[in-house]
Structure formats: C-alpha cells, structure tokens
C-alpha cells in the first residue's frame, strides 16, 4: 500500500476579484508538490491566475443523512425574507 | 498514452515532438481527472492501480493495438480521439457531477488532439505515394478498433439499462457509433483514403452510412486480454509503477521531514 500520499482539493481563481472555484482534486506528498501538481493538472491553458490546494481531510462537511436536520432551523423563519412584510401602497424604494 | 509514447523519440520534427508531448501530458491528465472522480466515490487510487495490475479493472480496448508507423499517430488522433470525443461530448451531460465536470474539461482538450491527428493525416495523404500508403494502412488498421471503442452492440451491453436509467450514460453505444461513422466518412473522403469496408454506403433517406457487420469475436478477444499488446501494456505499467517506487518513498520521507521541521 502507498503511504504518505494525500488527496488535495483544488480551487482556481480565474481572474483577480473573482471567487475561487473548486475544480477537482489531485495528489501530493507535501504542500509544494500538491500545488505544483494542481498547476500541471488544472491550469495548463491559462485557466487561472491563482490556485489554492487544501488537504481533503481538512474539509468539514455535513453528512448527507443529517443534512435535513442540520439545515432545518433555516427553513421555517419566513420573516427573514423581505417578501414577508406588507408595505402600504404608494410607498416606494423599500 | 503508451501507443503515443512509442513515437515520442521518433517524431519527424521538433514541432511534431512538442505537440505529441503536449498531447501525452493531456492524456495523463485525463487519466488523473477520472481517477479523481472515482476517488470521490470512496476508493483510493492505490486500490485502483492494484485492480488494474490484477486485471480486475478493465481499460479501453483501443490501447491494446500497436502503433507501427508515424501515420498511426495521425490515425490515433483522428480516429481514436475522434471516437473518444463523440462519447465524451455525450457524457458531459452525465448525472454524476464530478464525472460531468471532468468530461467538460476532457472535451476541451480532446479537440486539439483530434485536429493534430488530422493534420498528420493531411500531411501524409497529400505527401509522397509511400506516405499516402502509410496513411491508408493506418486507417485500415485503426478503423474497426476505433468503432469498437463504443463498446458492444446495445443488445449485448451488460450495464446499459442501469446506466441509462441512472442517466450516467446518456446515449446508447450503437447510436454514438453511428454518429462517429457519419462524421468521419466525409473526412476520409477529403483525404482521398478508402475506409476499409466495402459495404459502407450513404443511405439518402436517413443521411447515415450503412456498414458491414463488425467482427465481435475480435472485440471480445481484446477485451478479455488477448489483443496484440495487452500483456505488453500491462507489463509496462507495472514496471513503471515498481521501478519508480523509490520516488514515492523519497517524497513521503521528505514530506514527513518538512512537516515536522520547526524552521
């Protein structure tokens, strides 16, 4: 079995000011190798001007089967939406 | 990429070598995209490499054919990458997100491969009579193997129903194969080359070409490991993997050192 190799998630920023976008993953033994492998794999044709790699194990996520309960508090508070409120007719810019 | 690797050190010009090198790098990348997609389903790359070496995992039957002349680099790019594109364009709409995104990237890169292949075919087909003969010979040898890349007849396709129901696969093998034939025949006509099928005929009512039945015995023979280069390809992969074990060990040792260092 292989030892020491890690999976890294790769994020590419296309242009300055745009958000970083997840593009896939790559392998690497250390940070430097990971970011160089990510460059070689995902930006061979000018796809980005900046790159992030994050160890896959470092990402915290919500297990799929717990997602409903986890996000439940956000579901029933309709007063958080602007459409909940009645505005008198003739009043503008609200 | 093993079929192309055979010609890297024998490319006829520096330009041809540069282009072939870039293509091979892309093909390695395509392998890695797909391994990464499979990893999102919970299997490790090391396990998949092990399955490849044990012959539990299959790979495309096309890689088991030898590349005998420089014209084969043309035929591989034109026909093999051309067939791959027809399949992969359809798979861009696959239902599994990571697979779909990988396919979008692959399609962008494959069209360069197909064009570089066709450029070689043009150079050979309009070159000396010997070059044209080499181009024809390459077409003769790669035509049917390229058609086989779409997999068995729909009626014999084991995974077809589930894959179609789950929308992993969007169009049937025979459907995609016909699309490839219809696109490729006029390209061969431009080259002045003859597709090695005497029954190939345009059906004006459908706009599609009819063709001879395929040699499915050959297909199953290659899929089951008895093609001309199956053993050679697998041996080469194993050798590269084991010969380079020291690189992986050194990388692991170095990573451990830099991560525990305080400076």
CSV table of C-alpha atoms in Angstrom, one decimal, chain B residues 55-193:
chain,number,residue,atom,x,y,z
B,55,UNK,CA,-6.7,-7.4,-14.3
B,56,UNK,CA,-9.8,-6.9,-12.2
B,57,UNK,CA,-10.2,-3.5,-13.7
B,58,UNK,CA,-10.7,-3.0,-17.5
B,59,UNK,CA,-9.4,-0.2,-19.6
B,60,UNK,CA,-10.2,0.8,-23.2
B,61,UNK,CA,-9.5,-1.9,-25.7
B,62,UNK,CA,-8.0,0.5,-28.1
B,63,UNK,CA,-4.8,0.8,-26.1
B,64,UNK,CA,-4.0,-2.8,-26.9
B,65,UNK,CA,-3.2,-2.1,-30.6
B,66,UNK,CA,0.4,-1.3,-31.7
B,67,UNK,CA,1.4,1.9,-33.4
B,68,UNK,CA,3.7,0.8,-36.2
B,69,UNK,CA,4.3,3.9,-38.2
B,70,UNK,CA,4.2,7.7,-37.8
B,71,UNK,CA,0.9,7.7,-39.7
B,72,UNK,CA,-0.5,5.8,-36.7
B,73,UNK,CA,0.0,9.0,-34.7
B,74,UNK,CA,-2.3,10.6,-37.2
B,75,UNK,CA,-4.9,7.8,-37.2
B,76,UNK,CA,-4.9,7.6,-33.4
B,77,UNK,CA,-5.5,11.4,-33.1
B,78,UNK,CA,-8.1,11.5,-35.8
B,79,UNK,CA,-10.0,8.3,-35.2
B,80,UNK,CA,-9.3,7.2,-31.6
B,81,UNK,CA,-9.5,10.7,-30.1
B,82,UNK,CA,-12.4,11.4,-32.6
B,83,UNK,CA,-14.3,8.4,-31.3
B,84,UNK,CA,-13.5,9.4,-27.7
B,85,UNK,CA,-14.9,12.9,-28.3
B,86,UNK,CA,-18.2,11.6,-29.6
B,87,UNK,CA,-18.5,9.5,-26.4
B,88,UNK,CA,-17.3,12.2,-24.1
B,89,UNK,CA,-19.4,15.0,-25.5
B,90,UNK,CA,-22.5,12.9,-24.7
B,91,UNK,CA,-21.1,12.2,-21.2
B,92,UNK,CA,-20.8,15.9,-20.4
B,93,UNK,CA,-24.5,15.5,-19.5
B,94,UNK,CA,-23.9,12.5,-17.2
B,95,UNK,CA,-25.9,12.7,-13.9
B,96,UNK,CA,-22.8,12.5,-11.6
B,97,UNK,CA,-21.4,16.0,-11.1
B,98,UNK,CA,-17.7,15.3,-10.7
B,99,UNK,CA,-17.8,13.0,-13.8
B,100,UNK,CA,-19.6,15.6,-15.8
B,101,UNK,CA,-17.2,18.3,-14.9
B,102,UNK,CA,-14.2,16.1,-15.7
B,103,UNK,CA,-15.8,15.3,-19.1
B,104,UNK,CA,-16.2,19.1,-19.9
B,105,UNK,CA,-12.5,19.6,-19.3
B,106,UNK,CA,-11.6,16.5,-21.3
B,107,UNK,CA,-13.7,17.6,-24.3
B,108,UNK,CA,-12.0,20.9,-24.5
B,109,UNK,CA,-8.6,19.2,-24.6
B,110,UNK,CA,-9.5,16.3,-26.9
B,111,UNK,CA,-10.4,18.6,-29.8
B,112,UNK,CA,-6.8,19.7,-30.0
B,113,UNK,CA,-5.8,16.0,-30.2
B,114,UNK,CA,-8.2,15.2,-33.0
B,115,UNK,CA,-7.0,18.2,-35.0
B,116,UNK,CA,-3.3,17.4,-34.6
B,117,UNK,CA,-4.1,13.8,-35.7
B,118,UNK,CA,-6.0,15.0,-38.8
B,119,UNK,CA,-3.2,17.4,-39.6
B,120,UNK,CA,-0.8,14.5,-39.7
B,121,UNK,CA,-3.2,12.5,-41.9
B,122,UNK,CA,-3.4,15.5,-44.3
B,123,UNK,CA,0.4,15.7,-44.5
B,124,UNK,CA,0.7,12.0,-45.2
B,125,UNK,CA,-2.2,11.7,-47.6
B,126,UNK,CA,-1.0,14.6,-49.7
B,127,UNK,CA,2.7,13.6,-49.4
B,128,UNK,CA,4.7,11.1,-51.4
B,129,UNK,CA,3.0,7.9,-52.6
B,130,UNK,CA,4.7,6.0,-49.8
B,131,UNK,CA,3.4,8.4,-47.3
B,132,UNK,CA,-0.1,8.1,-48.7
B,133,UNK,CA,0.2,4.3,-48.5
B,134,UNK,CA,1.2,4.6,-44.8
B,135,UNK,CA,-1.8,6.8,-44.1
B,136,UNK,CA,-4.1,4.2,-45.8
B,137,UNK,CA,-2.5,1.4,-43.9
B,138,UNK,CA,-3.0,3.2,-40.6
B,139,UNK,CA,-6.7,3.9,-41.5
B,140,UNK,CA,-7.1,0.2,-42.4
B,141,UNK,CA,-5.7,-0.9,-39.0
B,142,UNK,CA,-7.5,1.6,-36.8
B,143,UNK,CA,-10.9,1.9,-38.4
B,144,UNK,CA,-12.6,-1.1,-36.8
B,145,UNK,CA,-10.8,-0.8,-33.4
B,146,UNK,CA,-12.0,2.8,-33.3
B,147,UNK,CA,-15.6,1.7,-33.9
B,148,UNK,CA,-15.2,-0.9,-31.1
B,149,UNK,CA,-14.4,1.9,-28.6
B,150,UNK,CA,-18.1,2.5,-28.3
B,151,UNK,CA,-18.5,-0.9,-26.7
B,152,UNK,CA,-20.6,-3.9,-27.6
B,153,UNK,CA,-23.9,-3.8,-29.5
B,154,UNK,CA,-26.7,-2.4,-27.5
B,155,UNK,CA,-28.3,-5.8,-27.2
B,156,UNK,CA,-25.1,-7.2,-25.6
B,157,UNK,CA,-24.3,-4.3,-23.4
B,158,UNK,CA,-24.4,-5.6,-19.8
B,159,UNK,CA,-24.6,-2.3,-17.9
B,160,UNK,CA,-26.6,-0.4,-20.4
B,161,UNK,CA,-30.1,-0.4,-18.7
B,162,UNK,CA,-28.9,0.6,-15.3
B,163,UNK,CA,-26.5,3.2,-16.6
B,164,UNK,CA,-29.2,4.7,-18.8
B,165,UNK,CA,-31.8,4.7,-16.0
B,166,UNK,CA,-29.5,6.5,-13.7
B,167,UNK,CA,-28.5,8.8,-16.6
B,168,UNK,CA,-24.8,8.0,-16.1
B,169,UNK,CA,-24.8,7.2,-19.7
B,170,UNK,CA,-27.0,9.4,-22.0
B,171,UNK,CA,-26.9,7.7,-25.4
B,172,UNK,CA,-26.5,4.1,-26.5
B,173,UNK,CA,-23.3,2.5,-27.9
B,174,UNK,CA,-24.8,1.9,-31.3
B,175,UNK,CA,-26.2,5.4,-31.5
B,176,UNK,CA,-22.9,7.0,-30.7
B,177,UNK,CA,-21.0,4.7,-33.0
B,178,UNK,CA,-23.3,5.7,-35.9
B,179,UNK,CA,-22.7,9.3,-35.2
B,180,UNK,CA,-19.0,8.8,-35.4
B,181,UNK,CA,-19.2,6.9,-38.7
B,182,UNK,CA,-21.4,9.6,-40.2
B,183,UNK,CA,-18.9,12.4,-39.2
B,184,UNK,CA,-15.8,10.5,-40.2
B,185,UNK,CA,-16.6,9.2,-43.6
B,186,UNK,CA,-16.5,12.6,-45.3
B,187,UNK,CA,-13.2,13.4,-43.5
B,188,UNK,CA,-11.7,10.3,-45.1
B,189,UNK,CA,-13.1,11.3,-48.5
B,190,UNK,CA,-11.3,14.6,-48.3
B,191,UNK,CA,-8.0,12.8,-47.6
B,192,UNK,CA,-8.6,10.6,-50.7
B,193,UNK,CA,-8.4,7.5,-48.4
